Coordinates of C-alpha atoms and ligand atoms in Angstrom, one line a residue:
X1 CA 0.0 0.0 0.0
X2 CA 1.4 3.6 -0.8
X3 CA 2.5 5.4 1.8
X4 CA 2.7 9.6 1.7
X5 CA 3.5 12.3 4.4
X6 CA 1.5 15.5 3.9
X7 CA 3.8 18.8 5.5
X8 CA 1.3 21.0 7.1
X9 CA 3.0 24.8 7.2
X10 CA 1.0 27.5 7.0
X11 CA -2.4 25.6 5.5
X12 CA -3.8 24.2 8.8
X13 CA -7.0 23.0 7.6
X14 CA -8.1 19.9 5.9
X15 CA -10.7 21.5 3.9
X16 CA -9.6 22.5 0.5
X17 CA -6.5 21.0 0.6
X18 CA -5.0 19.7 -2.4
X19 CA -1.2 18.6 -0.7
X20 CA -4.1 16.4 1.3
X21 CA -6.0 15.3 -1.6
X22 CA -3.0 14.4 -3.6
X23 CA -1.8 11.9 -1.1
X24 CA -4.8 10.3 -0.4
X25 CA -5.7 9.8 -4.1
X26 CA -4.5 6.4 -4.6
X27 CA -6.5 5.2 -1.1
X28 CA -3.2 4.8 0.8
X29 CA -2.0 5.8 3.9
X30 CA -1.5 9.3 4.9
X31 CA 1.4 10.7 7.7
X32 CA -0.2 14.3 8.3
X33 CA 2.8 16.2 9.7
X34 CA 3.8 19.3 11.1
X35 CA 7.5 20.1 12.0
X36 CA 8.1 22.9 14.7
X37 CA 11.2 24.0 13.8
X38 CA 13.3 26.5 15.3
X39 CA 14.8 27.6 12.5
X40 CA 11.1 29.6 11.9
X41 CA 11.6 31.2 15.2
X42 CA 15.5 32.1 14.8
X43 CA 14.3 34.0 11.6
X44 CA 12.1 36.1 13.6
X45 CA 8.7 34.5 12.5
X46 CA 7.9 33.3 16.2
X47 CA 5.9 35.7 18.6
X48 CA 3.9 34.5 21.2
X49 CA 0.6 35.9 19.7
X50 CA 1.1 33.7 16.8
X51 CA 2.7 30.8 18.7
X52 CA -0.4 31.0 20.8
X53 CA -2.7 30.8 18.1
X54 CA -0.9 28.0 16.2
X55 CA -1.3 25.8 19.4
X56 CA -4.8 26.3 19.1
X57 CA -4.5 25.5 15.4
X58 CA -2.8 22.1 15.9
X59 CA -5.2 21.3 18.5
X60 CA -7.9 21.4 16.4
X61 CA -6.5 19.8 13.4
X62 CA -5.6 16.9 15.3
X63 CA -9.0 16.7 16.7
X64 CA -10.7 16.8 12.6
X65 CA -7.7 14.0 11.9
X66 CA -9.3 12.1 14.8
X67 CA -12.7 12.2 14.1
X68 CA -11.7 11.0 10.9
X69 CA -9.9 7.8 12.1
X70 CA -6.2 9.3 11.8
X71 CA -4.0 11.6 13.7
X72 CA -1.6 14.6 13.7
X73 CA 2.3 13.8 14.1
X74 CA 4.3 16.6 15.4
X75 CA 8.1 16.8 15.8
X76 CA 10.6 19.1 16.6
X77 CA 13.8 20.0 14.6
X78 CA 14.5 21.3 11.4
X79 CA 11.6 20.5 8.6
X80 CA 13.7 18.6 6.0
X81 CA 15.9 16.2 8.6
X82 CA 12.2 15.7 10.2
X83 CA 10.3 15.2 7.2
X84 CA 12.9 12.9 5.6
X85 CA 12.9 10.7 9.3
X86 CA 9.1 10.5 9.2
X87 CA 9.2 9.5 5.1
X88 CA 11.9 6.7 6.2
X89 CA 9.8 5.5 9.3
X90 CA 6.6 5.5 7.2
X91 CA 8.3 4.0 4.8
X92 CA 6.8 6.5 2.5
X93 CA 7.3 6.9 -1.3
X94 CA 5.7 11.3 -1.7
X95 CA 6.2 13.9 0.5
X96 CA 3.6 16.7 -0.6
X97 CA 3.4 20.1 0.7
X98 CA 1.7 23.6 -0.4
X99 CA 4.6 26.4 -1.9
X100 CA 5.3 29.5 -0.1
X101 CA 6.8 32.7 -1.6
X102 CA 9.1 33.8 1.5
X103 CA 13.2 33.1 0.7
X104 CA 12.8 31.0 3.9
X105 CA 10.5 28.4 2.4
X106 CA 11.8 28.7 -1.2
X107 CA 15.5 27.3 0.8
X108 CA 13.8 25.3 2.9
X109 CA 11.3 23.5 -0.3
X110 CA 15.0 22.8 -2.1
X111 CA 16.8 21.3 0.4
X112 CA 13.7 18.9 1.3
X113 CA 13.6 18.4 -2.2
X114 CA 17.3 17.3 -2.9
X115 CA 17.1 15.2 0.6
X116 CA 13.8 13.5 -0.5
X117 CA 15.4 12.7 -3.8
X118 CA 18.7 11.4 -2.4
X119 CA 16.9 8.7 -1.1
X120 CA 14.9 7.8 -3.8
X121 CA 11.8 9.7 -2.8
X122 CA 10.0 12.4 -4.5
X123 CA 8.3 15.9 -3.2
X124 CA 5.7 17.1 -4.7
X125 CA 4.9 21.1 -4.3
X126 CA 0.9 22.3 -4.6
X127 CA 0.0 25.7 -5.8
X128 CA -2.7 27.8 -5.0
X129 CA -3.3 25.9 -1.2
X130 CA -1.8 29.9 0.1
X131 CA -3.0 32.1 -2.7
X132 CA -6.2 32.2 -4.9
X133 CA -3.8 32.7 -8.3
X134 CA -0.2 31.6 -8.1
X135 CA 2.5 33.9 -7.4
X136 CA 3.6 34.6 -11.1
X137 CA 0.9 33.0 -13.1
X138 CA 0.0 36.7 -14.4
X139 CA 2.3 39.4 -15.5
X140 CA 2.4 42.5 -17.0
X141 CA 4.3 42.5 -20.6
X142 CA 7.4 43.7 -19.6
X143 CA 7.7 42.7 -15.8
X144 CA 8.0 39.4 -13.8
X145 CA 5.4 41.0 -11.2
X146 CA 3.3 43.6 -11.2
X147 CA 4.4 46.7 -9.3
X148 CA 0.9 48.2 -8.9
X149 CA -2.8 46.7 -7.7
X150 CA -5.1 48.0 -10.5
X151 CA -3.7 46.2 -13.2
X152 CA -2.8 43.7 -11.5
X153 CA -6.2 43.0 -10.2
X154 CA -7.8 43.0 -13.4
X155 CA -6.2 40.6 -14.1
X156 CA -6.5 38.5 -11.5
X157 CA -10.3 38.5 -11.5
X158 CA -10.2 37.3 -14.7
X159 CA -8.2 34.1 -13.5
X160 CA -10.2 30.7 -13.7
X161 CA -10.9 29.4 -10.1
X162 CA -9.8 25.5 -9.0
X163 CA -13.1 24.3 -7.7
X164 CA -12.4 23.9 -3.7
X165 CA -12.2 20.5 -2.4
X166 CA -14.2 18.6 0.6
X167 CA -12.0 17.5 3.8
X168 CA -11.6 13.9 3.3
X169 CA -13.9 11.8 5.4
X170 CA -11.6 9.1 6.8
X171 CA -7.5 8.3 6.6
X172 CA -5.2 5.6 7.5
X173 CA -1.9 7.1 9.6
X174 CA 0.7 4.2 9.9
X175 CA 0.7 3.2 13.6
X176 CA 4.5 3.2 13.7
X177 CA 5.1 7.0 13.4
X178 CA 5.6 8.5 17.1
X179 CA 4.7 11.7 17.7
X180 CA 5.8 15.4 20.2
X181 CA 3.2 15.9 22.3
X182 CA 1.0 19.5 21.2
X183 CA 1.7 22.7 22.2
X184 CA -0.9 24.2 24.2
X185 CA -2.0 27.8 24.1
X186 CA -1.8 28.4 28.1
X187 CA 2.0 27.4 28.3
X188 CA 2.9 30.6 26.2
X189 CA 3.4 33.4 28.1
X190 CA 3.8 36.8 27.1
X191 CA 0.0 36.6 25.2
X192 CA -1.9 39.4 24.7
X193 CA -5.1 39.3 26.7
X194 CA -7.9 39.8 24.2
X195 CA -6.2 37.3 22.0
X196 CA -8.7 35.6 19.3
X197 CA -9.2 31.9 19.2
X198 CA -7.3 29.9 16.4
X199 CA -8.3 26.1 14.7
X200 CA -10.3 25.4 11.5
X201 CA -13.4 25.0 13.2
X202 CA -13.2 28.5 14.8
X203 CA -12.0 29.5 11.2
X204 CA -14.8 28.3 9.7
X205 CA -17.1 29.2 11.9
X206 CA -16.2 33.2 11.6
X207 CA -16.3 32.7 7.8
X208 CA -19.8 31.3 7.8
X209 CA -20.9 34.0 10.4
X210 CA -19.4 36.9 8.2
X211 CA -20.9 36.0 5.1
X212 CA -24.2 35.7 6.9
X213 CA -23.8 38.5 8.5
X214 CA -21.1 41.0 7.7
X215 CA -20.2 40.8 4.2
X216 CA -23.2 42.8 2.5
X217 CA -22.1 46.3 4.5
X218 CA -18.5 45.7 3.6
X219 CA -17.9 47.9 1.0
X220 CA -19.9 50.8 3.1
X221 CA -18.6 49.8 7.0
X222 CA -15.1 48.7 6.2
X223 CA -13.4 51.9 7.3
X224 CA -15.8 52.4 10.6
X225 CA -12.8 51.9 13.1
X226 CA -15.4 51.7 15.8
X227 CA -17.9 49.3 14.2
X228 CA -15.4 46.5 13.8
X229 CA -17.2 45.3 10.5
X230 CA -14.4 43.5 8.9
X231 CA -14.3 39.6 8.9
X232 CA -11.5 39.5 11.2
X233 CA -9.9 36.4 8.7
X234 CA -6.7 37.6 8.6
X235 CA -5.4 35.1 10.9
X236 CA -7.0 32.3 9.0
X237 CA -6.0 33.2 6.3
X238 CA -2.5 33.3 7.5
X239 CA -2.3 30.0 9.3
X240 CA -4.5 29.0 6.5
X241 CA -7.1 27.7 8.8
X242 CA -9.5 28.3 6.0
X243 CA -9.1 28.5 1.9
X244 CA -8.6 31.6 0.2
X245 CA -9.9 30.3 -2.6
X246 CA -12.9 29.0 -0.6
X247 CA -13.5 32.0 0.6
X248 CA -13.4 33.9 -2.5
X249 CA -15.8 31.4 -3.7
X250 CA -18.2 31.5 -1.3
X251 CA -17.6 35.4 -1.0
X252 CA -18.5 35.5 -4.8
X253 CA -22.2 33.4 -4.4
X254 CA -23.2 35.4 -1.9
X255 CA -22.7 38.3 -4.5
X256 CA -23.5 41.7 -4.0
X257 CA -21.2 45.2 -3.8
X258 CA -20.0 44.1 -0.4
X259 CA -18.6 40.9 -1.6
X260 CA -16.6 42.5 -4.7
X261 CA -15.2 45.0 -2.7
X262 CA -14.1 42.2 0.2
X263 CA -12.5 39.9 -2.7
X264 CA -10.3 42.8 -3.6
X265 CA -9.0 42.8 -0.6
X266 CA -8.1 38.8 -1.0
X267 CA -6.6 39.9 -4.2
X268 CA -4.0 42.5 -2.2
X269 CA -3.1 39.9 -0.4
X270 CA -2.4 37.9 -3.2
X271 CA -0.7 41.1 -5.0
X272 CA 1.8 41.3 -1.5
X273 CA 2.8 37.9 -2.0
X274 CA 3.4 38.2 -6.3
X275 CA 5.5 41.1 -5.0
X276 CA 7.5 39.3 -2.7
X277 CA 7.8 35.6 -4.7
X278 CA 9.7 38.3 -7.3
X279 CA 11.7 40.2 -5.0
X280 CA 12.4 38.4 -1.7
X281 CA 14.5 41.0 -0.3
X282 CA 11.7 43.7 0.1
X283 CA 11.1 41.9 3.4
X284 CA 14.3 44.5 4.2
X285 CA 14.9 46.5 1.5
X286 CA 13.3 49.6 -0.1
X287 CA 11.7 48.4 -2.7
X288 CA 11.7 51.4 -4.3
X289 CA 14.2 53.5 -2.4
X290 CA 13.3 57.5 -2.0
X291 CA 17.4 57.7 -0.1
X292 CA 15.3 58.1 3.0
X293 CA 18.1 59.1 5.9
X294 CA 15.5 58.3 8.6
X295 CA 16.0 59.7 11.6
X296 CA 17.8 58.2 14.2
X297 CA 19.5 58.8 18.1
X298 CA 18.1 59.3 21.3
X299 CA 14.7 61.2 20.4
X300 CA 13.8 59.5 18.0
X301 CA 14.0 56.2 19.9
X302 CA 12.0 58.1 22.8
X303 CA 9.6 59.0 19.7
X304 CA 9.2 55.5 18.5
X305 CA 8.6 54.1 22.1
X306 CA 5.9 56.5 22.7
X307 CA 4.6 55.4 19.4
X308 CA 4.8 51.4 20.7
X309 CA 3.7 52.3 23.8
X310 CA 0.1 54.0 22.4
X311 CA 1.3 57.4 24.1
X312 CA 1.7 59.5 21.1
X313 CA -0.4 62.1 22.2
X314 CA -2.8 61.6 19.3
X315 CA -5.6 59.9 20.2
X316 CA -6.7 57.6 17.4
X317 CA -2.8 56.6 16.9
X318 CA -2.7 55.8 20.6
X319 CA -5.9 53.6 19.8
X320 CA -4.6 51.3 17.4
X321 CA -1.4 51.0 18.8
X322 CA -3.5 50.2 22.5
X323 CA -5.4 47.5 20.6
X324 CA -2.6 45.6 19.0
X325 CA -0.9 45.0 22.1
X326 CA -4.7 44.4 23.8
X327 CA -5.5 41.6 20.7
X328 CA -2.8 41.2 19.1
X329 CA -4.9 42.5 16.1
X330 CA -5.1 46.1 14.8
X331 CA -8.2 47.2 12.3
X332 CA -7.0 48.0 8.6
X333 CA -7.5 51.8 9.1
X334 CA -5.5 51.6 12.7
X335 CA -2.8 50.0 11.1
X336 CA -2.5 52.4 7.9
X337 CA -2.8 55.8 10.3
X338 CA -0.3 54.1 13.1
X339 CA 2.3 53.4 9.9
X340 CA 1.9 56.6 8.3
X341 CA 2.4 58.5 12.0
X342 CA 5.7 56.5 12.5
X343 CA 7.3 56.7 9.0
X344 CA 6.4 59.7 8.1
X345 CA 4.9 62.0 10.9
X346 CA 8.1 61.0 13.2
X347 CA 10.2 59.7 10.6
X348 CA 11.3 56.5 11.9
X349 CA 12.8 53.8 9.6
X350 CA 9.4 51.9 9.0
X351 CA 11.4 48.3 9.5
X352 CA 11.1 49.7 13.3
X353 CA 7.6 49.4 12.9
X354 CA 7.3 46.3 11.0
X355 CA 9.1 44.6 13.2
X356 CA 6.9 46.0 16.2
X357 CA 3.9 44.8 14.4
X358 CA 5.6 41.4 13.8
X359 CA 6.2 41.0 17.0
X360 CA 2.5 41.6 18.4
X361 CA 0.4 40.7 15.7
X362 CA -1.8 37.3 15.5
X363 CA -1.5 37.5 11.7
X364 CA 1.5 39.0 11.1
X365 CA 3.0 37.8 7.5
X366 CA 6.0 39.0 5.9
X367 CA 4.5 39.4 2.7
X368 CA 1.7 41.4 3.7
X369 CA 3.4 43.2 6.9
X370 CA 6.5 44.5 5.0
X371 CA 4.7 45.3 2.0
X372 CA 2.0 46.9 3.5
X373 CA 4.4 49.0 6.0
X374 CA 6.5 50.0 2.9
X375 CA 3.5 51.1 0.8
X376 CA 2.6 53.5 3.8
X377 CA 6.4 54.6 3.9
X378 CA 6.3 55.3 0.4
X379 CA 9.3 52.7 -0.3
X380 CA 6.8 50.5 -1.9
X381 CA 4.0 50.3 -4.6
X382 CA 1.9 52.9 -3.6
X383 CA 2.1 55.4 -6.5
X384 CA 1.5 58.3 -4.0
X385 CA 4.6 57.7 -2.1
X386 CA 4.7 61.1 -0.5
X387 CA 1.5 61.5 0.7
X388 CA 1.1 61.8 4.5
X389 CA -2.4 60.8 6.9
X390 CA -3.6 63.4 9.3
X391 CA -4.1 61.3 12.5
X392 CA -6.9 64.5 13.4
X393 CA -8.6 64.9 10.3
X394 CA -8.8 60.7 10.2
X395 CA -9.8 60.3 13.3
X396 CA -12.9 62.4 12.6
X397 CA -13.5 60.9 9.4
X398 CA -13.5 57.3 10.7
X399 CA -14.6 57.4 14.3
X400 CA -16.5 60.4 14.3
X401 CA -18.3 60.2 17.6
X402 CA -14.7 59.0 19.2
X403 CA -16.2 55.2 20.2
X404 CA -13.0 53.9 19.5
X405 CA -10.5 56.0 20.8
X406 CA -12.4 55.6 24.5
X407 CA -12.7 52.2 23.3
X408 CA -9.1 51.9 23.9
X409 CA -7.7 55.1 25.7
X410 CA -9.1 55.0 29.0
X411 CA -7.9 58.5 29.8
X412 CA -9.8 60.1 27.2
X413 CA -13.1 57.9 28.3
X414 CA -15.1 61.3 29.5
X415 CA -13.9 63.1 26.4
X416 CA -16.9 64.6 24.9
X417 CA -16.7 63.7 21.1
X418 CA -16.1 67.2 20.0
X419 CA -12.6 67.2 21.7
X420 CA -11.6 63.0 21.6
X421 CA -9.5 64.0 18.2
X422 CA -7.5 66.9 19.6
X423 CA -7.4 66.4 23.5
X424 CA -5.1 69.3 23.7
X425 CA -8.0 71.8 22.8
X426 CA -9.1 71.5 26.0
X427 CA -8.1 74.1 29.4
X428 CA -5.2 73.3 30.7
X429 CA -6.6 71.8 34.2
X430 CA -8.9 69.1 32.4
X431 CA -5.8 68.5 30.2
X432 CA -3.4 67.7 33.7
X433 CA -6.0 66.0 35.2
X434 CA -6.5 63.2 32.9
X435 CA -2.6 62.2 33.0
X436 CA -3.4 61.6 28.5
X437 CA 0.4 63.1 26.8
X438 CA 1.0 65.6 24.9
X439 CA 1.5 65.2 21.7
X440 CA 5.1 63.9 20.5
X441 CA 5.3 66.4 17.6
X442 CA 2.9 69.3 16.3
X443 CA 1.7 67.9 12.9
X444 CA 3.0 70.6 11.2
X445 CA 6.4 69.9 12.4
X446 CA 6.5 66.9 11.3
X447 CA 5.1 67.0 7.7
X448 CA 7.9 69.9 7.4
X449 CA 10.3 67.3 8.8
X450 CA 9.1 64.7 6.2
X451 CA 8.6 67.1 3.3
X452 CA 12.1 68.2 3.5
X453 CA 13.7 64.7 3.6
X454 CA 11.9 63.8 0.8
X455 CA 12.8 66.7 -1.2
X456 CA 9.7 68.2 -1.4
X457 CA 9.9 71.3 0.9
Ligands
FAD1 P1 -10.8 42.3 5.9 O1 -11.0 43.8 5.6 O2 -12.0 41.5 6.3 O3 -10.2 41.8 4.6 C1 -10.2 40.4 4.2 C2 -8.8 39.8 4.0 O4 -8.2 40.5 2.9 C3 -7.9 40.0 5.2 O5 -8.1 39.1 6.2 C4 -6.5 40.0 4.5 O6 -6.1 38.6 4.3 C5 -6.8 40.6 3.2 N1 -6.4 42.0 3.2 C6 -7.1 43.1 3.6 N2 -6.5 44.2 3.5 C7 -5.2 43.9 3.0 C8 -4.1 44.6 2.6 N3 -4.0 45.9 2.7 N4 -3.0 43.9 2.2 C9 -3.0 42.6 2.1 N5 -4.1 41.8 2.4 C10 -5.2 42.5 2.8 N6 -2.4 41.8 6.9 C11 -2.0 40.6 7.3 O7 -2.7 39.6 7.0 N7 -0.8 40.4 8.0 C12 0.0 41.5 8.3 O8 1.0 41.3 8.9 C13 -0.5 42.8 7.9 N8 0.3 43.9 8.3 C14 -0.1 45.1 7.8 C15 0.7 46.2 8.2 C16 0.3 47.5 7.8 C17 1.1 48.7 8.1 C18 -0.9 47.7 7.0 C19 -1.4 49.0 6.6 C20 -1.7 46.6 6.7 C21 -1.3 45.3 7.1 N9 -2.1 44.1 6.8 C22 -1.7 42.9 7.2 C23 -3.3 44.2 5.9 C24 -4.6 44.5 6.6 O9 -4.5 45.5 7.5 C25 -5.1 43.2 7.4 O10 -5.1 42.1 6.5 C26 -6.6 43.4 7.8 O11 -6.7 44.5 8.7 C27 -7.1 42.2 8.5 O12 -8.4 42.4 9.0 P2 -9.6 41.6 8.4 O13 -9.2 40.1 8.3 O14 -10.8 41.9 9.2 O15 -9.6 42.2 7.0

């Protein structure tokens, strides 16, 4: 009987999952692994949010394998030395496993590769398990990638769609493969208290929920910081707990303005990742550079802590940057106004904030954090590079009764709404007695500051 190890990365789910599928075509036995491997964390991909999260994800995975008459096998050690063991143990003739973009998994797929074929095994690498349209598969004429979303999304909704696949309903793990015991969530420390639940049953469960119930006021409520009225699938969709390209398919039946407008957001995320398969040094690099001599030194460290620390001094800033470290999560519109303030408004090297994200958030992804942090730092694709956000005039677009600002800054919970955006309007007394900062820099200053370095003064 054939014998084949599925390597679970970042697609923990068994629905829609051709690696899955493609072992368990010829009715064999399957040895559904996942490899911990501390290389991940050495490269900085590790934080507890998402280690966390991926406890509950392994959890739950092992519980579907169960229910199904299998099992999950977990060891620790590098992936390829741990994958080839397992192959040997199994006695197992395929190793299948779902591509990545990052230079991390694009090493880590050709050593497993050459180690798999050394002893007379074979790997075979699925597409589209991470992405709705492959990395690549559509260019502009004179490009390998595209460099900006409009075209590129044109195109991309005019891809043909895989249909998605079922999980499987019952599999056969060879009883001689040992296994780590699981992580579990409560043994990580340094979690952030409002943390969200991970697992594809939670993942699926939110999906089902938000196209019930969210998706038809997307296009309209995305943008209302305080109304929280986006899915909230980004860490799915990370761990790959659920399917992109389920969820654009189901997004796409239920129909409607909201669900075009929610797609396009899938198809940034697939535009980050294009990006990134065809330069995988933007994780660091400019990808455009503007010769940005950001500042550095003692005040603007003291600047960038304030900034981490959600005691900027403006209030919807503070907000966002209060919530991350509260859920590990930021809304879309928190994380754009808390980039912009950084990179631009302080003019701090935006890797200071990527990394700060990366380090706090449940979905943070290299592809979309650093691409999305360089796009607001005007390094990256955004073909405004030099505009800069107001954090006041925001703040009273998108939370214009101030619901989430006392949401998250307790010290500006009595703030009537008229003064939540610019706390320092207020006498001086009320001011002392709330104990909220000052702000870091007058606005002014600092679009000077940034206009200047950027030539533009
Ligand atoms: P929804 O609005 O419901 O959107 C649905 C899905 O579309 C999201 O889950 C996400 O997968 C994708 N999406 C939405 N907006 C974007 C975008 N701008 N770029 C790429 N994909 C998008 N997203 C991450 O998944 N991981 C990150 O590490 C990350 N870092 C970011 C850093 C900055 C500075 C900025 C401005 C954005 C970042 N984003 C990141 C993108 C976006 O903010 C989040 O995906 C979104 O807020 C997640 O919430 P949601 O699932 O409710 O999104």
């Amino acid at each position: 009987m054939q014998t084949s190890v599925v390597v679970f990365t970042c697609d923990l789910r068994l629905s829609d999952h051709p690696p899955l599928r493609a072992a368990l075509h010829g009715g064999g036995r399957v040895v559904p692994l996942f490899v911990r491997d501390p290389a991940v964390d050495a490269a900085g991909f590790a934080a507890p949010n998402r280690l966390a999260f991926l406890a509950d994800c392994l959890r739950d995975l092992d519980a579907q394998l169960r229910e199904r008459g299998g099992r999950l096998v977990l060891r620790e050690g590098d992936t390829v030395t741990e994958a080839c063991r397992v192959a040997a143990e199994a006695d197992a003739d395929e190793v299948h496993m779902s591509s990545d973009v990052s230079a991390f998994a694009h090493h880590r797929e050709r050593r497993l590769r050459l180690a798999l074929e050394a002893e007379g095994r074979r790997l075979y690498v699925h597409d589209t398990v991470s992405t709705v349209v492959v990395p690549g598969a559509v260019t502009p004429a004179s490009s390998d990638h595209f460099a900006v979303f409009t075209p590129y999304y044109r195109r991309w909704s005019a891809q043909g769609l895989r249909d998605a696949f079922d999980a499987p309903s019952a599999l056969t793990v060879p009883t001689e493969v040992g296994s780590a015991p699981l992580p579990e969530r409560a043994a990580v420390s340094g979690v952030s208290p409002g943390l969200c639940a991970g697992g594809e049953s939670e993942g699926r469960r939110r999906l089902t929920a938000w196209l019930r119930s969210g998706l038809a006021a997307y296009e309209e409520r995305h943008d209302d910081l305080a109304g929280d009225a986006t899915s909230r699938l980004s860490p799915h969709l990370h761990f790959g707990t659920v399917s992109p390209v389920e969820v654009v398919h189901r997004a796409r039946r239920a129909g409607g303005a909201g669900a075009e407008a929610f797609v396009r957001q899938i198809a940034w995320r697939d535009f980050h990742r294009q990006v990134l398969a065809a330069r995988p040094d933007a994780t660091a690099r400019d990808y455009r550079t503007r010769a940005d001599r950001w500042r550095s030194g003692k005040d603007a460290e003291a600047d960038a802590e304030a900034w981490r620390e959600g005691r900027t001094g403006y209030p919807i800033v503070d907000a966002a940057m209060r919530q991350l470290r509260h859920e590990g999560w930021m809304h879309n519109r928190g994380r754009l106004l808390a980039a912009s303030f950084l990179a631009k408004t302080l003019y701090v090297d935006w890797r200071l904030g990527a990394r700060h994200f990366l380090d706090l958030l449940v979905d943070g992804d290299v592809a979309n954090n650093q691409l999305n942090w360089q796009w607001v730092a005007g390094t990256g694709t955004d073909t405004r590079p030099n505009r800069v956000l107001s954090p006041v005039a925001q703040g009273k677009r998108y939370d214009p009764d101030g619901a989430y600002v006392r949401r998250w800054v307790a010290e500006l919970a009595d703030v009537k709404a008229a003064d939540v955006h610019e706390p320092w309007k207020r006498p001086a007394r009320e001011r002392a007695s709330t104990g909220y900062p000052e702000p870091v820099v007058a606005l002014a200053e600092g679009l000077e500051r940034f206009r200047r370095a950027r030539g533009r003064a």
